[in-house]
PDB file of C-alpha atoms in Angstrom:
ATOM      1  CA  UNK A 544      -0.106   0.107   0.003  1.00 42.00           C
ATOM      2  CA  UNK A 545       1.223   3.694  -0.635  1.00 44.00           C
ATOM      3  CA  UNK A 546       1.999   6.352   1.648  1.00 46.00           C
ATOM      4  CA  UNK A 547      -0.797   8.563   0.541  1.00 46.00           C
ATOM      5  CA  UNK A 548      -3.524   6.076   1.155  1.00 44.00           C
ATOM      6  CA  UNK A 549      -2.429   5.391   4.762  1.00 43.00           C
ATOM      7  CA  UNK A 550      -1.709   9.232   5.213  1.00 45.00           C
ATOM      8  CA  UNK A 551      -5.674   9.938   4.429  1.00 44.00           C
ATOM      9  CA  UNK A 552      -7.040   7.463   6.400  1.00 44.00           C
ATOM     10  CA  UNK A 553      -5.271   8.583   9.479  1.00 44.00           C
ATOM     11  CA  UNK A 554      -6.382  12.156   8.947  1.00 45.00           C
ATOM     12  CA  UNK A 555      -9.594  10.839   8.752  1.00 43.00           C
ATOM     13  CA  UNK A 556      -9.869   8.586  11.673  1.00 43.00           C
ATOM     14  CA  UNK A 557      -7.773  11.424  13.844  1.00 45.00           C
ATOM     15  CA  UNK A 558     -10.716  13.967  12.975  1.00 41.00           C
ATOM     16  CA  UNK A 559     -13.724  11.449  13.401  1.00 41.00           C
ATOM     17  CA  UNK A 560     -11.966  10.663  16.683  1.00 41.00           C
ATOM     18  CA  UNK A 561     -10.940  14.252  17.961  1.00 44.00           C
ATOM     19  CA  UNK A 562     -13.330  15.450  21.034  1.00 43.00           C
ATOM     20  CA  UNK A 563     -12.331  18.908  20.101  1.00 42.00           C
ATOM     21  CA  UNK A 564     -14.001  18.508  16.676  1.00 40.00           C
ATOM     22  CA  UNK A 565     -17.490  17.228  18.179  1.00 39.00           C
ATOM     23  CA  UNK A 566     -17.102  20.161  20.977  1.00 42.00           C
ATOM     24  CA  UNK A 567     -17.047  22.388  18.550  1.00 39.00           C
ATOM     25  CA  UNK A 568     -20.060  21.187  16.446  1.00 42.00           C
ATOM     26  CA  UNK A 569     -18.212  19.015  13.832  1.00 46.00           C
ATOM     27  CA  UNK A 570     -19.830  16.203  11.906  1.00 49.00           C
ATOM     28  CA  UNK A 571     -17.532  13.413  10.937  1.00 58.00           C
ATOM     29  CA  UNK A 572     -19.990  12.446   9.072  1.00 64.00           C
ATOM     30  CA  UNK A 573     -20.226  15.562   6.373  1.00 73.00           C
ATOM     31  CA  UNK A 574     -16.772  14.727   6.543  1.00 72.00           C
ATOM     32  CA  UNK A 575     -16.810  11.081   5.345  1.00 72.00           C
ATOM     33  CA  UNK A 576     -19.119  12.305   2.988  1.00 77.00           C
ATOM     34  CA  UNK A 577     -17.110  15.148   1.338  1.00 79.00           C
ATOM     35  CA  UNK A 578     -14.184  13.013   1.311  1.00 77.00           C
ATOM     36  CA  UNK A 579     -16.153  10.298  -0.542  1.00 77.00           C
ATOM     37  CA  UNK A 580     -17.567  13.083  -3.107  1.00 82.00           C
ATOM     38  CA  UNK A 581     -14.137  13.943  -3.954  1.00 84.00           C
ATOM     39  CA  UNK A 582     -12.850  10.514  -4.581  1.00 82.00           C
ATOM     40  CA  UNK A 583     -16.134   9.717  -7.076  1.00 83.00           C
ATOM     41  CA  UNK A 584     -14.913  12.454  -8.909  1.00 86.00           C
ATOM     42  CA  UNK A 585     -11.379  11.253  -8.652  1.00 87.00           C
ATOM     43  CA  UNK A 586     -12.526   8.350  -9.195  1.00 86.00           C
ATOM     44  CA  UNK A 587     -14.255   8.880 -12.838  1.00 87.00           C
ATOM     45  CA  UNK A 588     -11.441  11.488 -13.699  1.00 90.00           C
ATOM     46  CA  UNK A 589      -8.735   8.969 -13.931  1.00 89.00           C
ATOM     47  CA  UNK A 590     -11.041   6.035 -15.427  1.00 88.00           C
ATOM     48  CA  UNK A 591     -11.654   8.824 -18.508  1.00 90.00           C
ATOM     49  CA  UNK A 592      -7.497   9.313 -18.633  1.00 91.00           C
ATOM     50  CA  UNK A 593      -7.125   5.779 -18.531  1.00 88.00           C
ATOM     51  CA  UNK A 594      -9.430   5.309 -21.250  1.00 89.00           C
ATOM     52  CA  UNK A 595      -8.282   7.621 -23.181  1.00 90.00           C
ATOM     53  CA  UNK A 596      -4.359   6.632 -23.184  1.00 90.00           C
ATOM     54  CA  UNK A 597      -5.500   3.021 -23.822  1.00 88.00           C
ATOM     55  CA  UNK A 598      -5.829   4.139 -27.280  1.00 89.00           C
ATOM     56  CA  UNK A 599      -2.117   4.658 -27.413  1.00 89.00           C
ATOM     57  CA  UNK A 600      -0.877   2.213 -25.310  1.00 86.00           C
ATOM     58  CA  UNK A 601      -3.055  -0.696 -27.726  1.00 84.00           C
ATOM     59  CA  UNK A 602      -1.318   1.309 -30.883  1.00 84.00           C
ATOM     60  CA  UNK A 603       0.331  -1.252 -32.997  1.00 78.00           C
ATOM     61  CA  UNK A 604       3.115   1.432 -33.610  1.00 81.00           C
ATOM     62  CA  UNK A 605       3.686   1.973 -29.519  1.00 80.00           C
ATOM     63  CA  UNK A 606       3.856  -1.765 -28.963  1.00 77.00           C
ATOM     64  CA  UNK A 607       6.139  -2.100 -31.754  1.00 74.00           C
ATOM     65  CA  UNK A 608       9.053   0.794 -30.628  1.00 79.00           C
ATOM     66  CA  UNK A 609       8.643   1.152 -27.069  1.00 79.00           C
ATOM     67  CA  UNK A 610       8.417  -1.283 -23.854  1.00 72.00           C
ATOM     68  CA  UNK A 611       5.053  -0.863 -23.134  1.00 68.00           C
ATOM     69  CA  UNK A 612       5.496  -1.486 -19.268  1.00 71.00           C
ATOM     70  CA  UNK A 613       8.177   0.922 -18.631  1.00 75.00           C
ATOM     71  CA  UNK A 614       6.727   3.929 -21.268  1.00 84.00           C
ATOM     72  CA  UNK A 615       3.341   3.480 -19.997  1.00 86.00           C
ATOM     73  CA  UNK A 616       4.069   4.819 -16.473  1.00 86.00           C
ATOM     74  CA  UNK A 617       6.017   7.817 -17.936  1.00 89.00           C
ATOM     75  CA  UNK A 618       3.200   8.292 -20.267  1.00 90.00           C
ATOM     76  CA  UNK A 619       0.731   8.170 -17.548  1.00 91.00           C
ATOM     77  CA  UNK A 620       2.710  11.162 -14.975  1.00 92.00           C
ATOM     78  CA  UNK A 621       2.820  12.956 -17.704  1.00 93.00           C
ATOM     79  CA  UNK A 622      -0.397  13.304 -18.484  1.00 93.00           C
ATOM     80  CA  UNK A 623      -1.627  13.546 -15.603  1.00 92.00           C
ATOM     81  CA  UNK A 624       0.757  16.140 -14.213  1.00 93.00           C
ATOM     82  CA  UNK A 625      -1.137  18.283 -17.651  1.00 94.00           C
ATOM     83  CA  UNK A 626      -4.592  17.349 -15.940  1.00 93.00           C
ATOM     84  CA  UNK A 627      -3.681  18.646 -12.764  1.00 92.00           C
ATOM     85  CA  UNK A 628      -2.522  22.125 -13.951  1.00 92.00           C
ATOM     86  CA  UNK A 629      -4.696  22.331 -17.223  1.00 92.00           C
ATOM     87  CA  UNK A 630      -7.559  21.626 -15.494  1.00 92.00           C
ATOM     88  CA  UNK A 631      -6.658  22.916 -12.209  1.00 91.00           C
ATOM     89  CA  UNK A 632      -7.310  19.743 -10.295  1.00 91.00           C
ATOM     90  CA  UNK A 633      -5.154  19.508  -7.521  1.00 91.00           C
ATOM     91  CA  UNK A 634      -7.356  16.653  -5.757  1.00 88.00           C
ATOM     92  CA  UNK A 635      -4.543  15.845  -3.206  1.00 89.00           C
ATOM     93  CA  UNK A 636      -4.703  19.910  -1.924  1.00 89.00           C
ATOM     94  CA  UNK A 637      -8.501  19.372  -1.853  1.00 86.00           C
ATOM     95  CA  UNK A 638      -8.726  16.167  -0.131  1.00 83.00           C
ATOM     96  CA  UNK A 639      -5.886  17.670   2.381  1.00 84.00           C
ATOM     97  CA  UNK A 640      -8.055  20.570   2.984  1.00 84.00           C
ATOM     98  CA  UNK A 641     -11.188  18.701   3.576  1.00 78.00           C
ATOM     99  CA  UNK A 642      -9.917  16.414   5.903  1.00 76.00           C
ATOM    100  CA  UNK A 643      -8.230  18.734   8.028  1.00 76.00           C
ATOM    101  CA  UNK A 644     -10.606  21.228   7.589  1.00 73.00           C
ATOM    102  CA  UNK A 645      -7.954  23.914   6.750  1.00 74.00           C
ATOM    103  CA  UNK A 646      -8.364  25.455   3.066  1.00 74.00           C
ATOM    104  CA  UNK A 647      -4.821  25.620   1.672  1.00 71.00           C
ATOM    105  CA  UNK A 648      -2.886  26.586  -1.379  1.00 72.00           C
ATOM    106  CA  UNK A 649      -2.157  24.187  -4.145  1.00 77.00           C
ATOM    107  CA  UNK A 650       1.724  24.082  -4.437  1.00 83.00           C
ATOM    108  CA  UNK A 651       4.318  21.932  -6.139  1.00 88.00           C
ATOM    109  CA  UNK A 652       4.476  18.709  -3.916  1.00 90.00           C
ATOM    110  CA  UNK A 653       0.610  18.202  -4.027  1.00 89.00           C
ATOM    111  CA  UNK A 654       0.311  18.513  -7.739  1.00 92.00           C
ATOM    112  CA  UNK A 655       2.803  15.824  -8.314  1.00 93.00           C
ATOM    113  CA  UNK A 656       1.099  13.849  -6.034  1.00 91.00           C
ATOM    114  CA  UNK A 657      -2.273  14.638  -7.453  1.00 91.00           C
ATOM    115  CA  UNK A 658      -0.399  13.564 -11.039  1.00 92.00           C
ATOM    116  CA  UNK A 659       0.851  10.505  -9.425  1.00 91.00           C
ATOM    117  CA  UNK A 660      -2.576   9.683  -8.269  1.00 90.00           C
ATOM    118  CA  UNK A 661      -4.261  10.011 -11.701  1.00 91.00           C
ATOM    119  CA  UNK A 662      -1.262   8.287 -12.994  1.00 89.00           C
ATOM    120  CA  UNK A 663      -2.466   5.136 -11.047  1.00 86.00           C
ATOM    121  CA  UNK A 664      -5.635   4.777 -13.091  1.00 84.00           C
ATOM    122  CA  UNK A 665      -9.040   3.743 -11.404  1.00 79.00           C
ATOM    123  CA  UNK A 666      -7.401   0.599  -9.473  1.00 79.00           C
ATOM    124  CA  UNK A 667      -5.427   3.294  -7.297  1.00 81.00           C
ATOM    125  CA  UNK A 668      -8.762   5.056  -6.900  1.00 79.00           C
ATOM    126  CA  UNK A 669      -9.742   1.883  -5.594  1.00 77.00           C
ATOM    127  CA  UNK A 670      -7.610   1.280  -3.297  1.00 77.00           C
ATOM    128  CA  UNK A 671      -8.253   4.882  -1.584  1.00 75.00           C
ATOM    129  CA  UNK A 672     -11.651   4.055  -1.126  1.00 74.00           C
ATOM    130  CA  UNK A 673     -10.703   0.438   0.605  1.00 73.00           C
ATOM    131  CA  UNK A 674      -8.097   2.269   2.466  1.00 73.00           C
ATOM    132  CA  UNK A 675     -10.672   4.855   3.642  1.00 67.00           C
ATOM    133  CA  UNK A 676     -13.124   2.431   4.411  1.00 67.00           C
ATOM    134  CA  UNK A 677     -15.007   3.825   2.033  1.00 65.00           C
ATOM    135  CA  UNK A 678     -17.442   2.057  -0.515  1.00 62.00           C
ATOM    136  CA  UNK A 679     -16.077   2.448  -3.922  1.00 61.00           C
ATOM    137  CA  UNK A 680     -18.387   3.597  -7.076  1.00 60.00           C
ATOM    138  CA  UNK A 681     -16.926   0.460  -8.960  1.00 59.00           C
ATOM    139  CA  UNK A 682     -15.048  -2.354  -8.458  1.00 58.00           C
ATOM    140  CA  UNK A 683     -12.872  -2.174 -11.226  1.00 57.00           C
ATOM    141  CA  UNK A 684     -12.272  -5.526 -13.872  1.00 55.00           C
ATOM    142  CA  UNK A 685      -8.444  -6.465 -12.505  1.00 52.00           C
ATOM    143  CA  UNK A 686      -6.390  -7.806 -14.831  1.00 55.00           C
ATOM    144  CA  UNK A 687      -5.731 -11.564 -14.039  1.00 48.00           C
ATOM    145  CA  UNK A 688      -1.921 -12.232 -12.982  1.00 46.00           C
ATOM    146  CA  UNK A 689      -0.321 -15.549 -14.695  1.00 54.00           C
ATOM    147  CA  UNK A 690      -0.616 -18.006 -12.193  1.00 44.00           C
ATOM    148  CA  UNK A 691       3.287 -17.780  -9.757  1.00 68.00           C
ATOM    149  CA  UNK A 692       3.443 -21.155  -9.612  1.00 83.00           C
ATOM    150  CA  UNK A 693       4.024 -24.013 -12.042  1.00 86.00           C
ATOM    151  CA  UNK A 694       4.797 -21.213 -14.811  1.00 90.00           C
ATOM    152  CA  UNK A 695       8.074 -19.788 -16.044  1.00 91.00           C
ATOM    153  CA  UNK A 696       8.763 -16.958 -18.257  1.00 90.00           C
ATOM    154  CA  UNK A 697      11.386 -17.138 -21.394  1.00 92.00           C
ATOM    155  CA  UNK A 698      12.674 -14.979 -23.978  1.00 90.00           C
ATOM    156  CA  UNK A 699      14.802 -15.110 -26.367  1.00 92.00           C
ATOM    157  CA  UNK A 700      17.258 -12.776 -27.311  1.00 89.00           C
ATOM    158  CA  UNK A 701      19.778 -13.204 -30.858  1.00 90.00           C
ATOM    159  CA  UNK A 702      23.290 -11.087 -31.547  1.00 87.00           C
ATOM    160  CA  UNK A 703      23.679 -11.442 -35.076  1.00 88.00           C
ATOM    161  CA  UNK A 704      27.596 -12.546 -35.845  1.00 87.00           C
ATOM    162  CA  UNK A 705      27.080 -14.754 -39.154  1.00 89.00           C
ATOM    163  CA  UNK A 706      23.361 -14.936 -39.463  1.00 90.00           C
ATOM    164  CA  UNK A 707      21.811 -13.794 -42.699  1.00 89.00           C
ATOM    165  CA  UNK A 708      18.146 -12.642 -43.082  1.00 88.00           C
ATOM    166  CA  UNK A 709      15.509 -14.176 -40.661  1.00 91.00           C
ATOM    167  CA  UNK A 710      16.183 -16.108 -37.534  1.00 92.00           C
ATOM    168  CA  UNK A 711      13.198 -18.897 -36.652  1.00 93.00           C
ATOM    169  CA  UNK A 712      12.833 -19.566 -33.140  1.00 93.00           C
ATOM    170  CA  UNK A 713      11.537 -22.841 -32.302  1.00 93.00           C
ATOM    171  CA  UNK A 714      10.141 -24.022 -28.525  1.00 92.00           C
ATOM    172  CA  UNK A 715       8.341 -27.624 -28.373  1.00 91.00           C
ATOM    173  CA  UNK A 716       8.296 -30.301 -25.721  1.00 92.00           C
ATOM    174  CA  UNK A 717      10.920 -32.536 -26.396  1.00 90.00           C
ATOM    175  CA  UNK A 718       9.623 -36.158 -26.787  1.00 86.00           C
ATOM    176  CA  UNK A 719      13.211 -37.765 -26.832  1.00 86.00           C
ATOM    177  CA  UNK A 720      14.805 -35.708 -24.549  1.00 87.00           C
ATOM    178  CA  UNK A 721      18.775 -36.726 -23.728  1.00 86.00           C
ATOM    179  CA  UNK A 722      19.597 -38.176 -20.436  1.00 87.00           C
ATOM    180  CA  UNK A 723      21.344 -35.294 -19.296  1.00 88.00           C
ATOM    181  CA  UNK A 724      18.967 -33.369 -20.021  1.00 88.00           C
ATOM    182  CA  UNK A 725      16.223 -34.951 -17.565  1.00 87.00           C
ATOM    183  CA  UNK A 726      18.318 -35.123 -15.392  1.00 89.00           C
ATOM    184  CA  UNK A 727      20.125 -31.534 -14.612  1.00 89.00           C
ATOM    185  CA  UNK A 728      18.166 -29.213 -12.531  1.00 92.00           C
ATOM    186  CA  UNK A 729      15.369 -27.152 -13.504  1.00 92.00           C
ATOM    187  CA  UNK A 730      16.277 -23.861 -14.693  1.00 91.00           C
ATOM    188  CA  UNK A 731      15.405 -21.218 -12.363  1.00 88.00           C
ATOM    189  CA  UNK A 732      17.091 -17.833 -13.788  1.00 83.00           C
ATOM    190  CA  UNK A 733      20.354 -16.944 -15.801  1.00 82.00           C
ATOM    191  CA  UNK A 734      22.532 -14.027 -14.443  1.00 82.00           C
ATOM    192  CA  UNK A 735      24.629 -12.044 -17.289  1.00 75.00           C
ATOM    193  CA  UNK A 736      27.714 -10.129 -17.160  1.00 72.00           C
ATOM    194  CA  UNK A 737      26.779  -6.230 -16.577  1.00 72.00           C
ATOM    195  CA  UNK A 738      25.754  -4.340 -19.711  1.00 73.00           C
ATOM    196  CA  UNK A 739      26.297  -0.758 -19.770  1.00 76.00           C
ATOM    197  CA  UNK A 740      24.275   1.975 -18.513  1.00 76.00           C
ATOM    198  CA  UNK A 741      23.320   3.139 -21.676  1.00 78.00           C
ATOM    199  CA  UNK A 742      22.305  -0.950 -23.378  1.00 74.00           C
ATOM    200  CA  UNK A 743      20.251  -1.354 -20.078  1.00 73.00           C
ATOM    201  CA  UNK A 744      18.062   1.806 -20.181  1.00 73.00           C
ATOM    202  CA  UNK A 745      17.653   1.706 -24.291  1.00 72.00           C
ATOM    203  CA  UNK A 746      16.528  -1.996 -23.457  1.00 70.00           C
ATOM    204  CA  UNK A 747      14.209  -0.598 -20.594  1.00 72.00           C
ATOM    205  CA  UNK A 748      12.234   1.374 -22.784  1.00 73.00           C
ATOM    206  CA  UNK A 749      12.532   0.276 -26.372  1.00 73.00           C
ATOM    207  CA  UNK A 750      11.298  -2.744 -27.634  1.00 72.00           C
ATOM    208  CA  UNK A 751      14.212  -5.179 -28.865  1.00 75.00           C
ATOM    209  CA  UNK A 752      13.747  -6.154 -32.394  1.00 78.00           C
ATOM    210  CA  UNK A 753      16.592  -8.864 -31.854  1.00 83.00           C
ATOM    211  CA  UNK A 754      14.152 -10.251 -28.773  1.00 85.00           C
ATOM    212  CA  UNK A 755      11.342 -12.696 -28.452  1.00 86.00           C
ATOM    213  CA  UNK A 756       8.740 -11.625 -27.585  1.00 84.00           C
ATOM    214  CA  UNK A 757      10.418  -7.903 -27.565  1.00 76.00           C
ATOM    215  CA  UNK A 758       9.127  -7.339 -23.888  1.00 71.00           C
ATOM    216  CA  UNK A 759       7.889  -9.625 -21.328  1.00 75.00           C
ATOM    217  CA  UNK A 760       7.994 -13.286 -21.680  1.00 83.00           C
ATOM    218  CA  UNK A 761       6.383 -16.739 -23.024  1.00 87.00           C
ATOM    219  CA  UNK A 762       4.287 -18.285 -20.301  1.00 90.00           C
ATOM    220  CA  UNK A 763       4.888 -22.205 -20.028  1.00 91.00           C
ATOM    221  CA  UNK A 764       4.228 -24.866 -17.704  1.00 91.00           C
ATOM    222  CA  UNK A 765       6.767 -25.722 -15.593  1.00 91.00           C
ATOM    223  CA  UNK A 766       6.581 -29.240 -14.450  1.00 89.00           C
ATOM    224  CA  UNK A 767       8.833 -32.421 -15.893  1.00 89.00           C
ATOM    225  CA  UNK A 768       8.688 -31.267 -19.336  1.00 93.00           C
ATOM    226  CA  UNK A 769      12.070 -31.493 -21.329  1.00 94.00           C
ATOM    227  CA  UNK A 770      11.715 -27.972 -23.487  1.00 95.00           C
ATOM    228  CA  UNK A 771      13.895 -27.847 -26.188  1.00 94.00           C
ATOM    229  CA  UNK A 772      14.936 -24.390 -27.907  1.00 94.00           C
ATOM    230  CA  UNK A 773      15.863 -24.170 -31.450  1.00 94.00           C
ATOM    231  CA  UNK A 774      16.889 -21.837 -33.333  1.00 94.00           C
ATOM    232  CA  UNK A 775      17.328 -22.189 -37.398  1.00 95.00           C
ATOM    233  CA  UNK A 776      18.449 -19.946 -40.564  1.00 93.00           C
ATOM    234  CA  UNK A 777      21.232 -19.314 -42.863  1.00 92.00           C
ATOM    235  CA  UNK A 778      25.009 -18.078 -41.577  1.00 91.00           C
ATOM    236  CA  UNK A 779      27.334 -17.107 -43.893  1.00 89.00           C
ATOM    237  CA  UNK A 780      30.679 -18.936 -43.915  1.00 80.00           C
ATOM    238  CA  UNK A 781      32.992 -16.955 -45.922  1.00 78.00           C
ATOM    239  CA  UNK A 782      33.736 -14.917 -48.652  1.00 76.00           C
ATOM    240  CA  UNK A 783      32.425 -15.892 -51.546  1.00 76.00           C
ATOM    241  CA  UNK A 784      30.708 -18.417 -50.351  1.00 82.00           C
ATOM    242  CA  UNK A 785      26.668 -19.068 -50.358  1.00 87.00           C
ATOM    243  CA  UNK A 786      25.321 -19.022 -46.679  1.00 88.00           C
ATOM    244  CA  UNK A 787      24.519 -22.322 -45.339  1.00 92.00           C
ATOM    245  CA  UNK A 788      21.830 -23.664 -42.776  1.00 92.00           C
ATOM    246  CA  UNK A 789      22.496 -23.761 -39.439  1.00 91.00           C
ATOM    247  CA  UNK A 790      20.407 -25.706 -36.390  1.00 92.00           C
ATOM    248  CA  UNK A 791      21.426 -24.587 -32.674  1.00 92.00           C
ATOM    249  CA  UNK A 792      20.069 -26.142 -29.890  1.00 93.00           C
ATOM    250  CA  UNK A 793      19.536 -22.965 -27.440  1.00 93.00           C
ATOM    251  CA  UNK A 794      18.310 -25.176 -24.581  1.00 94.00           C
ATOM    252  CA  UNK A 795      17.381 -28.204 -23.889  1.00 93.00           C
ATOM    253  CA  UNK A 796      16.166 -28.673 -20.247  1.00 94.00           C
ATOM    254  CA  UNK A 797      13.416 -28.251 -17.584  1.00 94.00           C
ATOM    255  CA  UNK A 798      11.608 -25.007 -16.346  1.00 94.00           C
ATOM    256  CA  UNK A 799      12.022 -24.005 -12.645  1.00 93.00           C
ATOM    257  CA  UNK A 800       8.432 -23.451 -11.377  1.00 92.00           C
ATOM    258  CA  UNK A 801       8.344 -19.361 -11.446  1.00 88.00           C
ATOM    259  CA  UNK A 802      11.366 -18.977 -13.361  1.00 90.00           C
ATOM    260  CA  UNK A 803      12.127 -15.694 -15.312  1.00 87.00           C
ATOM    261  CA  UNK A 804      14.821 -17.083 -18.258  1.00 90.00           C
ATOM    262  CA  UNK A 805      16.172 -14.655 -20.974  1.00 88.00           C
ATOM    263  CA  UNK A 806      18.270 -16.655 -23.116  1.00 91.00           C
ATOM    264  CA  UNK A 807      21.327 -14.508 -25.265  1.00 89.00           C
ATOM    265  CA  UNK A 808      22.343 -16.529 -28.061  1.00 90.00           C
ATOM    266  CA  UNK A 809      25.358 -15.543 -30.505  1.00 89.00           C
ATOM    267  CA  UNK A 810      24.976 -16.661 -33.853  1.00 88.00           C
TER     268      UNK A 810
END
């Protein structure tokens, strides 16, 4: 849970339990009603922004050239800040003013926090309702997470050295695996040699055309099945010589539960 929902919940609970507020004729129920009203408005705005930006996030060009998950957060934050400034919608300042019963002046910090809340979309606002003990207007559809047990995430990146043209990747459940493949422990992960900061940032924010899939991974059942990953294609053999066919086994073995495997192979 983020700090913001906890802080808001603490502020509301403190006001409700404050005897001085009751003596002064304060009405905690009215406070909750006003807070809930602001959150309903926030829910509508966040859902609207989220829905509008899905047009960009589902755009084929966006998915082809950018790492969707990494860049999506930056886009949501920038658009959230634009909404806060363009429509003068500093929801954090507004909610804190209601909770503290003390009108405040919108500032850079509250605007940035408002942008982060809007960037979180409807799911973040839903968590705000839950944290404050309020009934959300809608239970947002949560994306089904891939099962953490008995699944493995696999990707393959090809570094070209002699390969010519397209490289084909074949992944199959081996029907007659070697004894070595059956006997070695399931593969759980791969630790690579450190790469440059520039390369890491490029791979983080941009889709990699040499990787399959370009970002994320393919899901495979992690059990006693022995998988075989094979690359086929054409490779140059020398000056003046026509390319020859190659067939290279990238990996043959079992996959561990919850494995995250990013194979890098030089061809």
